[in-house]
């Protein structure tokens, strides 16, 4: 699960790399055709291809540097800017006029936005639009139409780049918030348990300490009273031990409905669609407690050891089944399965479940199946 944000980042960057590669192929093909038709010299064509290659390669490198944060302007950005100026100054005849490839300038402007504040990028964009409009108007054509086209490019391309990176930041922040919620839930549970132990033992241990000190003082003066105080200490110690055992048992006992709801919430928060179809209202308390442990360990197994996109939890005829698609692409060994209720190669959690279910008279199995899914089944005793 933790690799999903990085996977999304790679997809976004590789998608942009593909678009830039297609743009570069189109540019190089246009230059080659123009040189073949003697519209431009081969030396000029080689210079144009070199400058374009520098711009596009630098664009990909700069994008990787500025995808996670807003760094200061770097040498890469400067070199790319110089190459853009060279591209704009290299003319390419077309129908007796000259064509400048302003799209390269606005591609560079889009990564400038990732380094500089908005106002600085706007000033630089204004300068680029003005210079390109003057250059194209000088070769003929109404300046109003040229200005409108250049403004559109200068606004849309940086806006698209900003939206592209904002999408990645949104994915990253959502994943970080999910991890923070998980850590907060663990911390809250620890605090709750610590508070319960303090409430249970704080008073008892204080009384035990005082009575022990009193018994020590009375030991040389009044042995009978000292013995009575120590009897109270023993009684309080036994009561405290009983209270701790009750607290721990209450902490360890699980509610099946709560575990089902918690498993669904946690899995969906981690990006795994979870469907629960379990009518467990008629189960006895012992069976409900067993299945609650199965649900908790099964959900943990999905979160820690799979990349599942969907998970289903069903209960029918005394059998609880958890099925997820997190083993796609995994080669399934015919030996992997349940042997006497214990999965081969399973972790300590699954082995513990198998032992718990077997000791209670039930059955347990877990492992991948032929359709590329992982299935966990637990049958409670009749």
Tab-separated table of C-alpha atoms in Angstrom:
chain	number	residue	atom	x	y	z
A	1	UNK	CA	0.000	0.000	0.000
A	2	UNK	CA	2.821	2.350	0.800
A	3	UNK	CA	4.103	2.200	-2.756
A	4	UNK	CA	0.893	3.459	-4.333
A	5	UNK	CA	1.745	7.195	-4.164
A	6	UNK	CA	5.140	6.558	-5.754
A	7	UNK	CA	3.448	4.472	-8.442
A	8	UNK	CA	1.036	7.340	-9.143
A	9	UNK	CA	3.980	9.736	-9.329
A	10	UNK	CA	5.784	7.524	-11.846
A	11	UNK	CA	2.649	7.230	-13.963
A	12	UNK	CA	2.196	11.009	-14.050
A	13	UNK	CA	5.838	11.680	-14.901
A	14	UNK	CA	6.067	8.917	-17.512
A	15	UNK	CA	2.854	10.171	-19.096
A	16	UNK	CA	4.401	13.632	-19.413
A	17	UNK	CA	7.623	12.089	-20.743
A	18	UNK	CA	5.597	10.315	-23.423
A	19	UNK	CA	3.899	13.538	-24.490
A	20	UNK	CA	7.241	15.353	-24.662
A	21	UNK	CA	8.744	12.472	-26.661
A	22	UNK	CA	5.922	12.620	-29.191
A	23	UNK	CA	6.374	16.380	-29.447
A	24	UNK	CA	10.095	15.929	-30.020
A	25	UNK	CA	9.521	13.310	-32.720
A	26	UNK	CA	7.105	15.648	-34.503
A	27	UNK	CA	9.594	18.541	-34.316
A	28	UNK	CA	12.523	16.447	-35.564
A	29	UNK	CA	10.415	15.039	-38.424
A	30	UNK	CA	9.382	18.565	-39.458
A	31	UNK	CA	12.995	19.753	-39.451
A	32	UNK	CA	14.158	16.718	-41.419
A	33	UNK	CA	11.454	17.215	-44.072
A	34	UNK	CA	12.299	20.923	-44.338
A	35	UNK	CA	15.994	20.115	-44.761
A	36	UNK	CA	15.203	17.423	-47.331
A	37	UNK	CA	13.171	19.951	-49.331
A	38	UNK	CA	16.014	22.501	-49.074
A	39	UNK	CA	13.836	24.860	-47.042
A	40	UNK	CA	16.574	24.972	-44.434
A	41	UNK	CA	20.228	24.052	-44.491
A	42	UNK	CA	21.467	20.882	-42.908
A	43	UNK	CA	23.663	22.869	-40.553
A	44	UNK	CA	20.662	24.890	-39.385
A	45	UNK	CA	18.630	21.681	-39.109
A	46	UNK	CA	21.300	20.068	-36.933
A	47	UNK	CA	21.445	23.178	-34.736
A	48	UNK	CA	17.658	23.212	-34.361
A	49	UNK	CA	17.515	19.514	-33.463
A	50	UNK	CA	20.324	19.950	-30.916
A	51	UNK	CA	18.617	22.897	-29.211
A	52	UNK	CA	15.259	21.130	-29.184
A	53	UNK	CA	16.818	18.014	-27.694
A	54	UNK	CA	18.404	20.080	-24.929
A	55	UNK	CA	15.073	21.775	-24.151
A	56	UNK	CA	13.073	18.549	-24.025
A	57	UNK	CA	15.637	16.543	-22.045
A	58	UNK	CA	16.075	19.378	-19.563
A	59	UNK	CA	12.308	19.638	-19.274
A	60	UNK	CA	12.064	16.030	-18.079
A	61	UNK	CA	14.940	16.456	-15.617
A	62	UNK	CA	13.575	19.723	-14.226
A	63	UNK	CA	10.114	18.198	-13.870
A	64	UNK	CA	11.521	15.433	-11.661
A	65	UNK	CA	13.390	17.947	-9.505
A	66	UNK	CA	10.338	20.161	-8.968
A	67	UNK	CA	7.575	17.571	-8.671
A	68	UNK	CA	7.671	17.183	-4.885
A	69	UNK	CA	8.546	20.742	-3.843
A	70	UNK	CA	9.377	24.197	-5.170
A	71	UNK	CA	13.177	24.346	-5.493
A	72	UNK	CA	15.213	27.416	-6.297
A	73	UNK	CA	16.135	28.055	-9.948
A	74	UNK	CA	18.916	25.697	-11.004
A	75	UNK	CA	21.554	25.496	-13.720
A	76	UNK	CA	19.268	23.101	-15.600
A	77	UNK	CA	16.591	25.776	-15.796
A	78	UNK	CA	19.124	28.328	-17.070
A	79	UNK	CA	20.551	25.966	-19.699
A	80	UNK	CA	17.050	25.095	-20.833
A	81	UNK	CA	16.177	28.802	-21.115
A	82	UNK	CA	19.243	29.486	-23.264
A	83	UNK	CA	18.273	26.595	-25.542
A	84	UNK	CA	14.733	27.992	-25.827
A	85	UNK	CA	16.101	31.373	-26.926
A	86	UNK	CA	18.250	29.600	-29.512
A	87	UNK	CA	15.221	27.698	-30.835
A	88	UNK	CA	13.230	30.919	-31.157
A	89	UNK	CA	16.058	32.660	-33.008
A	90	UNK	CA	16.573	29.827	-35.491
A	91	UNK	CA	14.197	30.579	-38.398
A	92	UNK	CA	12.513	27.910	-40.438
A	93	UNK	CA	11.114	28.953	-43.845
A	94	UNK	CA	7.520	28.046	-44.526
A	95	UNK	CA	5.635	29.466	-47.513
A	96	UNK	CA	8.050	32.349	-47.803
A	97	UNK	CA	7.679	33.426	-44.185
A	98	UNK	CA	9.297	32.397	-40.948
A	99	UNK	CA	7.899	30.145	-38.240
A	100	UNK	CA	8.988	30.222	-34.620
A	101	UNK	CA	8.210	27.283	-32.393
A	102	UNK	CA	6.688	29.189	-29.517
A	103	UNK	CA	5.273	26.008	-27.986
A	104	UNK	CA	8.809	25.169	-26.817
A	105	UNK	CA	9.031	28.508	-25.027
A	106	UNK	CA	5.741	27.913	-23.222
A	107	UNK	CA	6.829	24.380	-22.326
A	108	UNK	CA	9.828	25.937	-20.617
A	109	UNK	CA	7.586	28.565	-19.007
A	110	UNK	CA	5.480	25.769	-17.494
A	111	UNK	CA	8.470	24.425	-15.515
A	112	UNK	CA	9.492	27.966	-14.580
A	113	UNK	CA	6.155	28.137	-12.759
A	114	UNK	CA	7.283	25.167	-10.632
A	115	UNK	CA	10.346	27.127	-9.461
A	116	UNK	CA	9.284	30.774	-9.266
A	117	UNK	CA	6.321	32.561	-7.641
A	118	UNK	CA	3.282	33.270	-9.751
A	119	UNK	CA	4.052	36.957	-10.196
A	120	UNK	CA	7.588	36.259	-11.446
A	121	UNK	CA	6.304	33.638	-13.870
A	122	UNK	CA	3.637	36.078	-15.093
A	123	UNK	CA	6.293	38.751	-15.781
A	124	UNK	CA	8.454	36.260	-17.653
A	125	UNK	CA	5.442	35.025	-19.618
A	126	UNK	CA	4.515	38.588	-20.553
A	127	UNK	CA	8.030	39.178	-21.838
A	128	UNK	CA	7.922	35.969	-23.885
A	129	UNK	CA	4.495	36.735	-25.372
A	130	UNK	CA	5.583	40.252	-26.277
A	131	UNK	CA	8.824	39.118	-27.904
A	132	UNK	CA	7.190	36.290	-29.867
A	133	UNK	CA	4.300	38.522	-31.001
A	134	UNK	CA	6.732	41.178	-32.244
A	135	UNK	CA	8.783	38.542	-34.087
A	136	UNK	CA	5.775	36.970	-35.796
A	137	UNK	CA	4.091	40.298	-36.598
A	138	UNK	CA	7.317	41.449	-38.241
A	139	UNK	CA	6.944	38.648	-40.783
A	140	UNK	CA	3.396	39.669	-41.629
A	141	UNK	CA	-0.001	38.929	-40.155
A	142	UNK	CA	-2.385	40.839	-37.866
A	143	UNK	CA	-0.856	41.386	-34.465
A	144	UNK	CA	-4.214	40.959	-32.694
A	145	UNK	CA	-4.602	37.366	-33.857
A	146	UNK	CA	-0.961	36.575	-33.107
A	147	UNK	CA	-1.258	38.064	-29.617
A	148	UNK	CA	-4.397	36.065	-28.852
A	149	UNK	CA	-2.744	32.797	-29.904
A	150	UNK	CA	0.376	33.512	-27.864
A	151	UNK	CA	-1.608	34.479	-24.779
A	152	UNK	CA	-3.545	31.231	-25.017
A	153	UNK	CA	-0.354	29.182	-25.138
A	154	UNK	CA	1.308	31.172	-22.370
A	155	UNK	CA	-1.669	30.619	-20.058
A	156	UNK	CA	-2.836	27.098	-20.897
A	157	UNK	CA	0.478	25.222	-20.841
A	158	UNK	CA	1.689	26.513	-17.442
A	159	UNK	CA	-1.831	26.015	-16.056
A	160	UNK	CA	-1.843	22.409	-17.278
A	161	UNK	CA	1.563	21.802	-15.679
A	162	UNK	CA	0.463	23.336	-12.391
A	163	UNK	CA	-2.679	21.132	-12.414
A	164	UNK	CA	-0.509	18.097	-13.182
A	165	UNK	CA	1.669	18.644	-10.145
A	166	UNK	CA	-1.315	19.596	-7.960
A	167	UNK	CA	-2.840	16.196	-8.767
A	168	UNK	CA	0.293	14.456	-7.482
A	169	UNK	CA	0.361	16.612	-4.323
A	170	UNK	CA	-3.273	15.697	-3.681
A	171	UNK	CA	-2.522	11.952	-4.000
A	172	UNK	CA	0.530	12.257	-1.750
A	173	UNK	CA	-1.261	14.287	0.926
A	174	UNK	CA	-4.209	11.874	0.925
A	175	UNK	CA	-1.867	8.935	1.524
A	176	UNK	CA	-0.005	10.818	4.255
A	177	UNK	CA	-3.290	11.635	5.982
A	178	UNK	CA	-4.291	7.959	5.935
A	179	UNK	CA	-0.972	6.990	7.527
A	180	UNK	CA	-1.376	9.748	10.107
A	181	UNK	CA	-4.869	8.494	10.970
A	182	UNK	CA	-3.526	4.984	11.495
A	183	UNK	CA	-0.752	6.234	13.769
A	184	UNK	CA	-3.220	8.413	15.674
A	185	UNK	CA	-5.569	5.464	16.199
A	186	UNK	CA	-2.719	3.373	17.614
A	187	UNK	CA	-1.606	6.228	19.871
A	188	UNK	CA	-5.149	6.786	21.142
A	189	UNK	CA	-5.539	3.078	21.940
A	190	UNK	CA	-2.259	3.084	23.842
A	191	UNK	CA	-3.320	6.134	25.809
A	192	UNK	CA	-6.685	4.556	26.595
A	193	UNK	CA	-5.101	1.361	27.855
A	194	UNK	CA	-2.512	3.295	29.874
A	195	UNK	CA	-5.287	5.412	31.392
A	196	UNK	CA	-7.297	2.311	32.299
A	197	UNK	CA	-4.299	0.709	34.007
A	198	UNK	CA	-3.547	3.918	35.871
A	199	UNK	CA	-7.131	4.172	37.108
A	200	UNK	CA	-7.131	0.538	38.163
A	201	UNK	CA	-3.716	0.343	39.823
A	202	UNK	CA	-2.970	3.884	40.935
A	203	UNK	CA	-5.101	3.842	44.064
A	204	UNK	CA	-4.443	0.200	44.932
A	205	UNK	CA	-0.654	0.497	44.651
A	206	UNK	CA	-0.658	3.697	46.700
A	207	UNK	CA	-2.590	1.969	49.499
A	208	UNK	CA	-0.350	-1.080	49.293
A	209	UNK	CA	2.739	1.119	49.621
A	210	UNK	CA	1.392	2.926	52.673
A	211	UNK	CA	0.296	-0.273	54.411
A	212	UNK	CA	3.652	-1.916	53.679
A	213	UNK	CA	5.492	1.028	55.255
A	214	UNK	CA	3.157	0.915	58.270
A	215	UNK	CA	3.681	-2.848	58.673
A	216	UNK	CA	7.443	-2.349	58.569
A	217	UNK	CA	7.228	0.228	61.370
A	218	UNK	CA	4.908	-1.963	63.460
A	219	UNK	CA	6.997	-5.096	63.022
A	220	UNK	CA	9.236	-4.226	66.000
A	221	UNK	CA	6.448	-2.731	68.146
A	222	UNK	CA	3.246	-4.696	67.600
A	223	UNK	CA	3.614	-7.907	65.616
A	224	UNK	CA	-0.131	-8.584	65.591
A	225	UNK	CA	-0.975	-5.230	64.007
A	226	UNK	CA	1.894	-5.659	61.551
A	227	UNK	CA	0.518	-9.062	60.543
A	228	UNK	CA	-2.958	-7.564	60.112
A	229	UNK	CA	-1.566	-4.816	57.861
A	230	UNK	CA	0.320	-7.365	55.754
A	231	UNK	CA	-2.877	-9.410	55.458
A	232	UNK	CA	-4.554	-6.292	54.037
A	233	UNK	CA	-1.621	-5.856	51.657
A	234	UNK	CA	-2.039	-9.437	50.444
A	235	UNK	CA	-5.801	-8.904	50.001
A	236	UNK	CA	-5.297	-5.653	48.062
A	237	UNK	CA	-2.636	-7.294	45.908
A	238	UNK	CA	-5.002	-10.102	44.975
A	239	UNK	CA	-7.796	-7.640	44.183
A	240	UNK	CA	-5.455	-5.566	42.026
A	241	UNK	CA	-4.312	-8.658	40.159
A	242	UNK	CA	-7.931	-9.618	39.540
A	243	UNK	CA	-8.722	-6.117	38.234
A	244	UNK	CA	-5.745	-6.187	35.859
A	245	UNK	CA	-6.791	-9.605	34.558
A	246	UNK	CA	-10.299	-8.341	33.947
A	247	UNK	CA	-8.955	-5.261	32.173
A	248	UNK	CA	-6.665	-7.328	29.965
A	249	UNK	CA	-9.420	-9.808	29.187
A	250	UNK	CA	-11.713	-6.916	28.277
A	251	UNK	CA	-8.989	-5.460	26.110
A	252	UNK	CA	-8.391	-8.752	24.366
A	253	UNK	CA	-12.051	-9.607	23.811
A	254	UNK	CA	-13.256	-8.444	20.403
A	255	UNK	CA	-16.699	-7.678	19.072
A	256	UNK	CA	-17.357	-9.218	15.676
A	257	UNK	CA	-19.585	-6.431	14.346
A	258	UNK	CA	-17.096	-3.792	15.439
A	259	UNK	CA	-14.236	-5.680	13.810
A	260	UNK	CA	-16.180	-6.034	10.554
A	261	UNK	CA	-16.940	-2.296	10.514
A	262	UNK	CA	-13.353	-1.436	11.449
A	263	UNK	CA	-11.887	-3.737	8.789
A	264	UNK	CA	-14.096	-2.208	6.108
A	265	UNK	CA	-13.216	1.350	7.158
A	266	UNK	CA	-9.471	0.672	7.318
A	267	UNK	CA	-9.326	-1.179	3.997
A	268	UNK	CA	-11.340	1.465	2.166
A	269	UNK	CA	-9.194	4.199	3.688
A	270	UNK	CA	-6.161	2.376	2.240
A	271	UNK	CA	-7.754	2.280	-1.218
A	272	UNK	CA	-9.164	-1.259	-1.119
A	273	UNK	CA	-12.874	-1.496	-1.885
A	274	UNK	CA	-14.418	-3.737	0.773
A	275	UNK	CA	-17.818	-5.448	0.629
A	276	UNK	CA	-19.173	-7.077	3.802
A	277	UNK	CA	-22.036	-9.573	3.673
A	278	UNK	CA	-22.143	-11.276	7.056
A	279	UNK	CA	-25.244	-12.016	9.063
A	280	UNK	CA	-23.729	-13.088	12.368
A	281	UNK	CA	-26.492	-12.191	14.790
A	282	UNK	CA	-27.295	-15.825	15.736
A	283	UNK	CA	-23.735	-16.839	16.600
A	284	UNK	CA	-22.863	-17.663	20.206
A	285	UNK	CA	-20.385	-15.326	21.983
A	286	UNK	CA	-17.479	-17.765	21.748
A	287	UNK	CA	-17.854	-18.167	17.982
A	288	UNK	CA	-18.218	-14.395	17.521
A	289	UNK	CA	-14.980	-13.823	19.436
A	290	UNK	CA	-13.133	-16.360	17.281
A	291	UNK	CA	-14.365	-14.831	14.041
A	292	UNK	CA	-13.540	-11.341	15.286
A	293	UNK	CA	-9.897	-12.426	15.583
A	294	UNK	CA	-10.069	-13.889	12.086
A	295	UNK	CA	-11.404	-10.619	10.651
A	296	UNK	CA	-8.761	-8.543	12.420
A	297	UNK	CA	-5.855	-10.729	11.302
A	298	UNK	CA	-7.277	-11.078	7.780
A	299	UNK	CA	-7.569	-7.306	7.367
A	300	UNK	CA	-4.035	-6.850	8.677
A	301	UNK	CA	-2.822	-9.473	6.213
A	302	UNK	CA	-4.440	-7.592	3.298
A	303	UNK	CA	-2.939	-4.272	4.388
A	304	UNK	CA	0.587	-5.530	5.030
A	305	UNK	CA	1.120	-8.280	2.493
A	306	UNK	CA	-0.925	-7.474	-0.607
A	307	UNK	CA	-1.751	-4.801	-3.136
A	308	UNK	CA	-5.451	-5.620	-3.220
A	309	UNK	CA	-7.910	-3.274	-4.904
A	310	UNK	CA	-10.984	-5.123	-3.637
A	311	UNK	CA	-11.831	-7.396	-0.736
A	312	UNK	CA	-15.011	-9.246	0.190
A	313	UNK	CA	-15.988	-10.607	3.615
A	314	UNK	CA	-18.862	-13.085	3.703
A	315	UNK	CA	-20.333	-15.397	6.328
A	316	UNK	CA	-22.695	-18.271	5.604
A	317	UNK	CA	-23.313	-21.727	7.071
A	318	UNK	CA	-20.781	-21.218	9.830
A	319	UNK	CA	-17.957	-20.276	7.436
A	320	UNK	CA	-16.388	-16.825	7.262
A	321	UNK	CA	-14.526	-16.116	4.035
A	322	UNK	CA	-12.239	-13.181	3.209
A	323	UNK	CA	-11.275	-12.935	-0.459
A	324	UNK	CA	-8.991	-10.313	-2.043
A	325	UNK	CA	-7.317	-9.815	-5.412
A	326	UNK	CA	-3.907	-8.877	-4.030
A	327	UNK	CA	-1.911	-11.747	-5.579
A	328	UNK	CA	-2.402	-10.967	-9.266
A	329	UNK	CA	0.732	-11.755	-11.204
A	330	UNK	CA	2.021	-14.081	-8.465
A	331	UNK	CA	3.024	-17.587	-9.465
A	332	UNK	CA	0.946	-19.877	-7.280
A	333	UNK	CA	2.716	-22.918	-6.007
A	334	UNK	CA	0.570	-26.076	-5.912
A	335	UNK	CA	2.018	-26.812	-2.467
A	336	UNK	CA	0.791	-23.481	-1.079
A	337	UNK	CA	-2.381	-24.080	0.837
A	338	UNK	CA	-3.701	-25.293	4.138
A	339	UNK	CA	-2.258	-28.410	5.675
A	340	UNK	CA	-4.025	-29.482	8.850
A	341	UNK	CA	-5.373	-25.980	9.202
A	342	UNK	CA	-1.955	-24.275	9.057
A	343	UNK	CA	-0.981	-22.440	5.860
A	344	UNK	CA	2.398	-23.436	4.427
A	345	UNK	CA	4.756	-20.474	4.518
A	346	UNK	CA	2.249	-18.407	6.469
A	347	UNK	CA	3.289	-15.782	8.966
A	348	UNK	CA	2.919	-16.079	12.705
A	349	UNK	CA	-0.463	-14.319	12.600
A	350	UNK	CA	-2.061	-16.888	10.304
A	351	UNK	CA	-0.436	-19.770	12.168
A	352	UNK	CA	-1.783	-18.394	15.411
A	353	UNK	CA	-5.270	-18.187	13.924
A	354	UNK	CA	-5.056	-21.748	12.676
A	355	UNK	CA	-3.990	-22.974	16.120
A	356	UNK	CA	-6.725	-20.943	17.833
A	357	UNK	CA	-9.448	-22.252	15.490
A	358	UNK	CA	-8.232	-25.852	15.747
A	359	UNK	CA	-8.106	-25.713	19.539
A	360	UNK	CA	-11.702	-24.444	19.594
A	361	UNK	CA	-12.886	-27.273	17.327
A	362	UNK	CA	-13.129	-25.232	14.153
A	363	UNK	CA	-11.184	-25.223	10.878
A	364	UNK	CA	-8.973	-22.675	9.142
A	365	UNK	CA	-7.284	-22.321	5.749
A	366	UNK	CA	-5.582	-19.498	3.875
A	367	UNK	CA	-3.759	-19.233	0.567
A	368	UNK	CA	-3.927	-18.114	-3.071
A	369	UNK	CA	-6.355	-19.799	-5.451
A	370	UNK	CA	-6.226	-20.420	-9.158
A	371	UNK	CA	-8.073	-17.279	-10.216
A	372	UNK	CA	-5.360	-15.024	-8.800
A	373	UNK	CA	-7.008	-14.272	-5.467
A	374	UNK	CA	-6.104	-14.902	-1.861
A	375	UNK	CA	-8.813	-16.624	0.163
A	376	UNK	CA	-8.989	-16.995	3.942
A	377	UNK	CA	-11.678	-19.324	5.350
A	378	UNK	CA	-12.580	-19.999	8.956
A	379	UNK	CA	-15.270	-22.449	10.099
A	380	UNK	CA	-16.523	-22.049	13.636
A	381	UNK	CA	-17.441	-25.147	15.651
A	382	UNK	CA	-21.080	-26.208	15.384
